[in-house]
Every structure is written in structure tokens, then in C-alpha cells.
Short mmCIF file of C-alpha atoms and ligand atoms in Angstrom, two decimals:
data_model
loop_
_atom_site.label_atom_id
_atom_site.label_comp_id
_atom_site.label_asym_id
_atom_site.label_seq_id
_atom_site.Cartn_x
_atom_site.Cartn_y
_atom_site.Cartn_z
CA MET A 41 -26.73 18.31 -7.79
CA SER A 42 -28.92 15.19 -7.87
CA GLN A 43 -28.65 12.63 -10.67
CA SER A 44 -31.99 13.79 -12.13
CA THR A 45 -30.74 17.37 -12.64
CA VAL A 46 -27.63 16.32 -14.56
CA PRO A 47 -27.89 17.33 -18.20
CA SER A 48 -28.40 14.13 -20.18
CA ALA A 49 -25.61 15.26 -22.49
CA ALA A 50 -23.02 15.11 -19.68
CA GLY A 51 -19.99 12.93 -20.36
CA THR A 52 -18.58 10.07 -18.28
CA LEU A 53 -15.42 9.94 -16.20
CA TYR A 54 -13.65 6.61 -16.77
CA VAL A 55 -11.16 5.56 -14.08
CA VAL A 56 -8.76 3.43 -16.07
CA ALA A 57 -6.14 1.05 -14.64
CA THR A 58 -2.86 0.80 -16.55
CA PRO A 59 -0.07 -1.82 -16.20
CA ILE A 60 2.29 -1.98 -13.19
CA GLY A 61 5.19 -3.16 -15.35
CA ASN A 62 4.13 -5.61 -18.02
CA LEU A 63 2.45 -3.67 -20.83
CA ASP A 64 0.54 -6.79 -21.91
CA ASP A 65 -1.57 -6.33 -18.78
CA ILE A 66 -3.53 -3.44 -20.29
CA SER A 67 -7.06 -4.53 -21.10
CA ALA A 68 -8.77 -4.30 -24.49
CA ARG A 69 -11.44 -2.17 -22.83
CA ALA A 70 -8.86 0.22 -21.34
CA LEU A 71 -7.31 0.72 -24.80
CA ARG A 72 -10.71 1.35 -26.38
CA VAL A 73 -11.72 3.88 -23.70
CA LEU A 74 -8.36 5.70 -23.86
CA LYS A 75 -8.74 6.00 -27.65
CA GLU A 76 -12.34 7.16 -27.56
CA VAL A 77 -12.43 9.76 -24.76
CA ALA A 78 -11.93 13.45 -25.54
CA LEU A 79 -9.31 13.97 -22.82
CA ILE A 80 -7.07 11.91 -20.54
CA ALA A 81 -6.34 13.28 -17.07
CA ALA A 82 -2.93 11.85 -16.17
CA GLU A 83 -0.81 11.93 -13.01
CA ASP A 84 2.33 12.67 -15.06
CA THR A 85 1.71 13.53 -18.69
CA ARG A 86 5.35 12.94 -19.70
CA HIS A 87 5.22 9.45 -18.24
CA SER A 88 1.83 8.58 -19.73
CA VAL A 89 2.65 9.89 -23.18
CA ARG A 90 5.13 7.02 -23.55
CA LEU A 91 2.50 4.45 -22.61
CA LEU A 92 -0.02 5.96 -25.01
CA GLN A 93 2.51 6.20 -27.84
CA HIS A 94 3.31 2.53 -27.36
CA PHE A 95 -0.33 1.72 -28.06
CA GLY A 96 -0.72 4.29 -30.86
CA ILE A 97 -3.12 6.47 -28.86
CA ASP A 98 -3.01 10.23 -29.48
CA THR A 99 -5.82 11.44 -27.21
CA PRO A 100 -4.93 14.83 -25.61
CA LEU A 101 -3.51 14.67 -22.08
CA ALA A 102 -3.87 17.07 -19.15
CA ALA A 103 -2.13 16.90 -15.77
CA CYS A 104 -4.07 15.70 -12.76
CA HIS A 105 -1.66 15.15 -9.89
CA ASP A 106 -1.59 15.57 -6.11
CA HIS A 107 -0.65 19.26 -6.34
CA ASN A 108 -3.27 20.45 -8.81
CA GLU A 109 -6.05 17.91 -8.40
CA ARG A 110 -8.30 20.08 -6.22
CA ASP A 111 -7.82 23.22 -8.33
CA GLN A 112 -7.95 21.53 -11.72
CA GLY A 113 -10.97 19.39 -10.81
CA GLY A 114 -13.23 22.22 -11.99
CA ARG A 115 -11.62 22.16 -15.41
CA PHE A 116 -12.27 18.45 -15.91
CA LEU A 117 -15.75 18.84 -14.46
CA ALA A 118 -16.54 21.60 -16.98
CA ARG A 119 -15.48 19.36 -19.86
CA LEU A 120 -17.64 16.54 -18.52
CA GLN A 121 -20.60 18.90 -18.13
CA GLU A 122 -20.15 20.00 -21.75
CA GLY A 123 -20.59 16.38 -22.74
CA ALA A 124 -16.97 15.26 -23.18
CA ASP A 125 -15.90 11.85 -21.89
CA VAL A 126 -12.72 11.97 -19.78
CA ALA A 127 -10.39 9.13 -18.67
CA LEU A 128 -8.35 9.31 -15.47
CA ILE A 129 -5.06 7.39 -15.34
CA SER A 130 -2.09 7.33 -12.98
CA ASP A 131 1.54 6.43 -13.63
CA ALA A 132 0.89 2.75 -12.98
CA GLY A 133 -1.89 0.52 -11.78
CA THR A 134 -5.25 1.67 -10.50
CA PRO A 135 -5.78 5.42 -9.98
CA LEU A 136 -6.67 6.46 -6.40
CA ILE A 137 -4.80 3.45 -4.92
CA SER A 138 -1.89 5.36 -3.32
CA ASP A 139 -2.26 7.61 -6.36
CA PRO A 140 -4.14 10.83 -7.18
CA GLY A 141 -7.77 10.90 -8.24
CA PHE A 142 -9.82 10.78 -5.05
CA HIS A 143 -10.71 14.49 -5.05
CA LEU A 144 -11.62 14.46 -8.74
CA VAL A 145 -13.78 11.35 -8.46
CA ARG A 146 -15.58 12.76 -5.44
CA GLN A 147 -16.14 16.11 -7.11
CA VAL A 148 -17.46 14.51 -10.28
CA ARG A 149 -19.79 12.16 -8.40
CA GLN A 150 -21.04 15.04 -6.26
CA ALA A 151 -21.95 16.84 -9.48
CA GLY A 152 -24.06 13.81 -10.35
CA ILE A 153 -21.88 12.81 -13.28
CA ARG A 154 -21.28 9.15 -14.04
CA VAL A 155 -17.98 7.62 -12.95
CA VAL A 156 -17.13 4.26 -14.52
CA PRO A 157 -14.23 2.04 -13.37
CA VAL A 158 -12.19 0.23 -16.00
CA PRO A 159 -10.37 -2.26 -13.76
CA GLY A 160 -6.97 -3.77 -14.32
CA ALA A 161 -3.58 -4.07 -12.63
CA CYS A 162 -3.15 -3.14 -8.98
CA ALA A 163 0.05 -4.06 -7.14
CA LEU A 164 -1.59 -4.96 -3.83
CA ILE A 165 -4.13 -7.27 -5.45
CA ALA A 166 -1.50 -8.86 -7.70
CA ALA A 167 0.72 -9.48 -4.66
CA LEU A 168 -2.13 -10.85 -2.54
CA SER A 169 -3.24 -13.19 -5.33
CA ALA A 170 0.17 -14.89 -5.34
CA ALA A 171 1.31 -14.58 -1.70
CA GLY A 172 -0.42 -17.62 -0.25
CA LEU A 173 -1.63 -15.62 2.76
CA PRO A 174 -5.28 -15.54 3.86
CA SER A 175 -7.05 -13.38 1.28
CA ASP A 176 -10.64 -13.60 2.51
CA ARG A 177 -10.05 -10.53 4.71
CA PHE A 178 -7.15 -8.11 4.46
CA ILE A 179 -6.30 -4.49 5.18
CA PHE A 180 -4.32 -2.17 2.95
CA GLU A 181 -2.16 0.27 4.90
CA GLY A 182 -0.59 2.02 1.88
CA PHE A 183 2.83 3.58 2.58
CA LEU A 184 4.14 3.65 6.14
CA PRO A 185 5.41 7.01 7.48
CA ALA A 186 8.97 7.81 6.40
CA LYS A 187 10.16 8.69 9.93
CA ALA A 188 11.08 5.77 12.18
CA THR A 189 9.12 6.88 15.26
CA ALA A 190 5.90 7.47 13.33
CA ARG A 191 6.41 4.24 11.39
CA ARG A 192 6.81 2.17 14.55
CA SER A 193 3.81 3.74 16.15
CA ARG A 194 1.69 3.01 13.03
CA LEU A 195 2.89 -0.61 13.13
CA THR A 196 2.07 -0.85 16.85
CA GLU A 197 -1.49 0.31 16.05
CA VAL A 198 -1.99 -2.75 13.85
CA LEU A 199 -0.03 -5.23 16.00
CA GLU A 200 -3.14 -7.22 16.91
CA GLU A 201 -4.84 -6.92 13.52
CA PRO A 202 -6.03 -10.44 12.61
CA ARG A 203 -6.43 -9.75 8.87
CA THR A 204 -3.57 -9.98 6.39
CA LEU A 205 -1.76 -6.63 6.34
CA ILE A 206 -0.59 -5.11 3.06
CA PHE A 207 1.93 -2.27 2.78
CA TYR A 208 3.52 -0.42 -0.14
CA GLU A 209 7.15 0.55 0.39
CA ALA A 210 9.80 2.52 -1.46
CA PRO A 211 12.95 0.50 -2.20
CA HIS A 212 15.28 2.79 -0.21
CA ARG A 213 13.15 2.28 2.92
CA LEU A 214 12.45 -1.43 2.47
CA LEU A 215 15.10 -2.72 4.84
CA GLU A 216 14.37 -0.30 7.67
CA SER A 217 10.65 -0.99 7.37
CA ILE A 218 11.20 -4.74 7.55
CA ALA A 219 13.45 -4.19 10.58
CA ASP A 220 10.70 -2.19 12.30
CA MET A 221 8.10 -4.83 11.41
CA ARG A 222 10.37 -7.50 12.88
CA ASP A 223 10.83 -5.48 16.08
CA VAL A 224 7.15 -4.63 16.48
CA PHE A 225 5.44 -7.81 15.19
CA GLY A 226 8.21 -10.22 16.30
CA GLY A 227 10.75 -12.04 14.15
CA GLU A 228 8.59 -15.14 13.75
CA ARG A 229 5.61 -13.46 12.07
CA HIS A 230 5.33 -14.58 8.43
CA VAL A 231 5.77 -11.97 5.71
CA VAL A 232 5.75 -12.08 1.91
CA LEU A 233 7.75 -9.64 -0.19
CA GLY A 234 6.35 -9.05 -3.69
CA ARG A 235 8.97 -7.20 -5.71
CA GLU A 236 8.96 -6.02 -9.34
CA LEU A 237 5.65 -7.78 -9.95
CA THR A 238 4.89 -8.56 -13.60
CA LYS A 239 8.44 -7.48 -14.57
CA THR A 240 11.56 -9.41 -15.56
CA PHE A 241 12.99 -9.68 -12.04
CA GLU A 242 9.75 -10.46 -10.28
CA THR A 243 10.35 -11.95 -6.82
CA ILE A 244 7.77 -13.34 -4.42
CA LYS A 245 9.51 -14.44 -1.25
CA GLY A 246 7.82 -15.64 1.94
CA LEU A 247 9.78 -16.01 5.22
CA PRO A 248 9.49 -15.16 8.92
CA LEU A 249 10.19 -11.42 9.35
CA GLY A 250 13.58 -11.94 11.03
CA GLU A 251 14.77 -14.18 8.18
CA LEU A 252 13.37 -11.94 5.45
CA HIS A 253 15.24 -9.00 6.96
CA ASP A 254 18.54 -10.86 6.81
CA TRP A 255 17.84 -12.16 3.31
CA VAL A 256 17.11 -8.67 1.96
CA ALA A 257 20.08 -7.19 3.88
CA ALA A 258 22.41 -9.74 2.28
CA ASP A 259 21.34 -9.01 -1.30
CA ALA A 260 21.42 -5.42 -2.61
CA ASN A 261 19.32 -6.50 -5.62
CA GLN A 262 16.40 -7.12 -3.30
CA GLN A 263 16.58 -3.49 -2.19
CA ARG A 264 15.83 -2.20 -5.68
CA GLY A 265 12.63 -1.85 -7.64
CA GLU A 266 9.04 -1.63 -6.47
CA CYS A 267 7.73 -3.69 -3.62
CA VAL A 268 4.71 -4.76 -1.63
CA LEU A 269 4.93 -6.32 1.84
CA LEU A 270 2.20 -8.64 3.05
CA VAL A 271 2.27 -9.62 6.71
CA SER A 272 0.27 -12.46 8.27
CA GLY A 273 -2.44 -11.26 10.59
CA TRP A 274 -2.10 -11.58 14.35
CA LEU A 275 -2.86 -15.03 15.71
CA ALA A 276 -3.98 -14.51 19.28
CA PRO A 277 -2.10 -16.89 21.59
CA GLU A 278 -4.44 -18.94 23.71
CA GLY A 279 -4.83 -19.22 27.49
CA ASP A 280 -1.73 -18.63 29.58
CA GLU A 281 0.34 -17.85 26.51
CA ALA A 282 -1.53 -14.64 25.88
CA ILE A 283 0.51 -11.43 25.87
CA ASN A 284 -1.69 -8.60 24.75
CA ALA A 285 -0.55 -5.53 22.85
CA GLU A 286 -0.72 -3.36 25.97
CA ALA A 287 1.65 -5.69 27.84
CA LEU A 288 4.06 -5.61 24.89
CA ARG A 289 3.84 -1.82 24.79
CA VAL A 290 4.72 -1.63 28.49
CA LEU A 291 7.54 -4.13 27.97
CA ASP A 292 8.94 -2.09 25.07
CA LEU A 293 8.91 1.11 27.13
CA LEU A 294 10.73 -0.55 30.00
CA LEU A 295 13.19 -2.31 27.70
CA ALA A 296 14.26 1.07 26.38
CA GLU A 297 15.44 2.01 29.90
CA LEU A 298 16.21 -1.22 31.78
CA PRO A 299 17.98 -4.57 31.42
CA LEU A 300 15.73 -7.36 30.12
CA LYS A 301 15.31 -9.18 33.43
CA ARG A 302 14.26 -6.05 35.32
CA ALA A 303 12.01 -4.86 32.46
CA ALA A 304 10.23 -8.24 32.31
CA ALA A 305 9.73 -8.30 36.09
CA LEU A 306 8.31 -4.77 36.20
CA ALA A 307 6.13 -5.36 33.12
CA ALA A 308 4.75 -8.50 34.82
CA GLU A 309 3.84 -6.50 37.90
CA ILE A 310 2.18 -3.75 35.89
CA THR A 311 0.24 -5.94 33.46
CA GLY A 312 -0.37 -9.19 35.36
CA VAL A 313 1.18 -11.23 32.51
CA ARG A 314 3.58 -14.01 33.60
CA LYS A 315 7.19 -12.81 33.99
CA ASN A 316 8.61 -15.75 32.01
CA LEU A 317 6.40 -15.00 29.02
CA LEU A 318 7.46 -11.37 29.05
CA TYR A 319 11.10 -12.38 29.42
CA GLN A 320 10.78 -14.64 26.35
CA ALA A 321 9.00 -11.89 24.40
CA GLY A 322 11.76 -9.46 25.41
CA LEU A 323 14.43 -11.88 24.19
CA GLU A 324 12.71 -12.15 20.81
CA ARG A 325 12.29 -8.40 20.54
CA LYS A 326 15.98 -7.87 21.21
CA GLY A 327 16.53 -10.18 18.22
N1 LIG B 623 -1.76 2.75 -8.17
C1 LIG B 623 -0.77 1.72 -7.98
C2 LIG B 623 -1.45 0.36 -7.82
O1 LIG B 623 -2.57 0.22 -8.31
O2 LIG B 623 -0.87 -0.55 -7.26
C3 LIG B 623 0.16 2.04 -6.83
C4 LIG B 623 0.89 3.34 -6.98
S1 LIG B 623 1.98 3.70 -5.66
C5 LIG B 623 2.43 5.35 -6.03
C6 LIG B 623 3.44 2.87 -6.13
C7 LIG B 623 3.75 1.71 -5.20
O3 LIG B 623 2.99 0.57 -5.58
C8 LIG B 623 5.19 1.25 -5.26
O4 LIG B 623 6.02 2.01 -4.40
C9 LIG B 623 5.08 -0.18 -4.79
O5 LIG B 623 4.95 -0.24 -3.38
C10 LIG B 623 3.75 -0.60 -5.44
N2 LIG B 623 4.00 -1.15 -6.78
C11 LIG B 623 3.70 -0.60 -7.95
N3 LIG B 623 4.09 -1.40 -8.97
C12 LIG B 623 4.63 -2.49 -8.41
C13 LIG B 623 5.22 -3.68 -8.92
N4 LIG B 623 5.34 -3.89 -10.23
N5 LIG B 623 5.68 -4.60 -8.05
C14 LIG B 623 5.59 -4.40 -6.72
N6 LIG B 623 5.06 -3.29 -6.18
C15 LIG B 623 4.58 -2.35 -7.01
#
């Protein structure tokens, strides 16, 4: 339906960001919208009811999560078409950012109904704003795959990405993900861990990947809570020092089967990269 055919009485879908820990981060506008809409579509109504109670908001809630979003979209759409304003919230931060809402927003926009963002907290932006890594260009990779093989192959895909890389990670997988990043990107690549942002035990720690791994491994407290990992983009080595991703991929394959010296020699023959450089890279990769 085109915008011109939308009944003028149609409501608006507000996409409202909520805090990622510190409740003071909710905006005055978010509170006003959540009070005034007819219905709040929430990722987890039991979770959101506590947030709303805290702010004295008693707007009705309805579930809108990954499992029902496509089916229930029609229900929210019908309310909007009847003229009701609806707010979409997730458990924390900005809806749609590693959270449900994409299908609903797309459906509502396709119906020609207005969608209005009410911006606020977002863990990746909060982390980037304080990490001290280049922020003019960055890529958000969301959560890495849970299985090691898939995770390493995803990391290898972005090995030569020059922009700052941002990942979300679950606490119980933090250490293994950092280990894989160290093995794929190399132990010297700089990384920043943003943990429990805006909360009491907020930590923002920047170190080379190899050192961050050991630091997190040595302190169980760093393996708890919510975390964002920001990795420096690839800095292409110049001239003779260049080892491209393909050469590293070949080296990794050979290292899995052969001693370092033999793997480096064969990789040099296959890729044309100097044997000494590959030997050094192999040493670093073996940690
Ligand atoms: N929609 C949220 C946002 O705007 O950031 C993200 C939701 S996603 C399901 C949850 C993940 O976000 C966590 O596993 C963690 O990686 C990150 N995250 C959320 N809150 C955080 C916090 N306070 N500190 C660090 N990371 C956080």
C-alpha cells in the first residue's frame, strides 16, 4: 500500500530504546511515548513489566518476540490501522539491534504506516564511544556462531576488514571467542572489552588480543555479565612484509597437519610469500 492510500487515522509505530543497565538512561521522550501509546509490543512482557512499573507506566503489553513476531505482526498492524499508536521495546537497548522487531517494522512500513524511532541506549554504540578505537567507520557483526568451526570461519571472513569490528558475546563464550580471535587475527591485534556497560561493575579494558585473553582467563569476574568486543581493523602491512589472508589461510591448513618449518616452506612455495615471514606468522599463531 502506498503512503497516499493509508487512512489518515492510522496510528504510529514508535521504536523505543530502553536502558542497557542504568535506568537513568531512559529518555524523557521514551517515557512520554510509553505512557501515551495504546499498546506496547515487548520482547518479554514479564521483563518489561518491571521496567514500566519502575516508571509508573501501566500501558498494556503484548508479546513480540523472535518466535511470534511474524505471526503476531498482523495483530499489531490491525491496531495501527485502527488508529492506535503502538510502541515496540526489547529487553534492553535498541530494538532490532540483535533483538526482535525487524519483521514487524518491515511489515508496518510496507503497509505505509509511519514508523518513528525514539533513540537511546545501544551497547555497541556505548562501547564504541568509549573504546578509543577508530569510530569513523566500523562494522557490527552481532553475535558470532556458537560452534567453534563456524566461529573461526566467520572471523577468517573479516580478517582483512580495515574498519573497527564490533561483536556481541555471551559471557559463557567470551573466553573461547577471544581465543579464536587471537588465533585468527593474531595475538598482537588490539581489542577492547566493554563489560557491564552503564552498570556498577562496568569495565572497559583495551589490550592486545593475546594479553586480553590471559587477563580474562585469570579473573572469573571478567567472564560474567554482558559484553561487547571491539577489535581494531586490519592494518595492511606494507611492501615485503605483506602476508595476505589467502597466504595465512594456506599456512593455517598446513599447520594443522605439519610441523611449523615444513608448513612455512610449503606455504611459501604455494603463495609466493617469503618463507621467513610465514615462519614468523606461524610462530605467532601457535601462541
Ligand atoms: N538491543 C541491545 C542493544 O541495543 O545493544 C542488544 C541486545 S542483545 C540480545 C544483548 C547483547 O548486547 C549482550 O549479550 C551483550 O553482548 C550486549 N549488551 C547488552 N547490554 C550490555 C551492557 N550493559 N554492557 C555490555 N554489553 C551489553
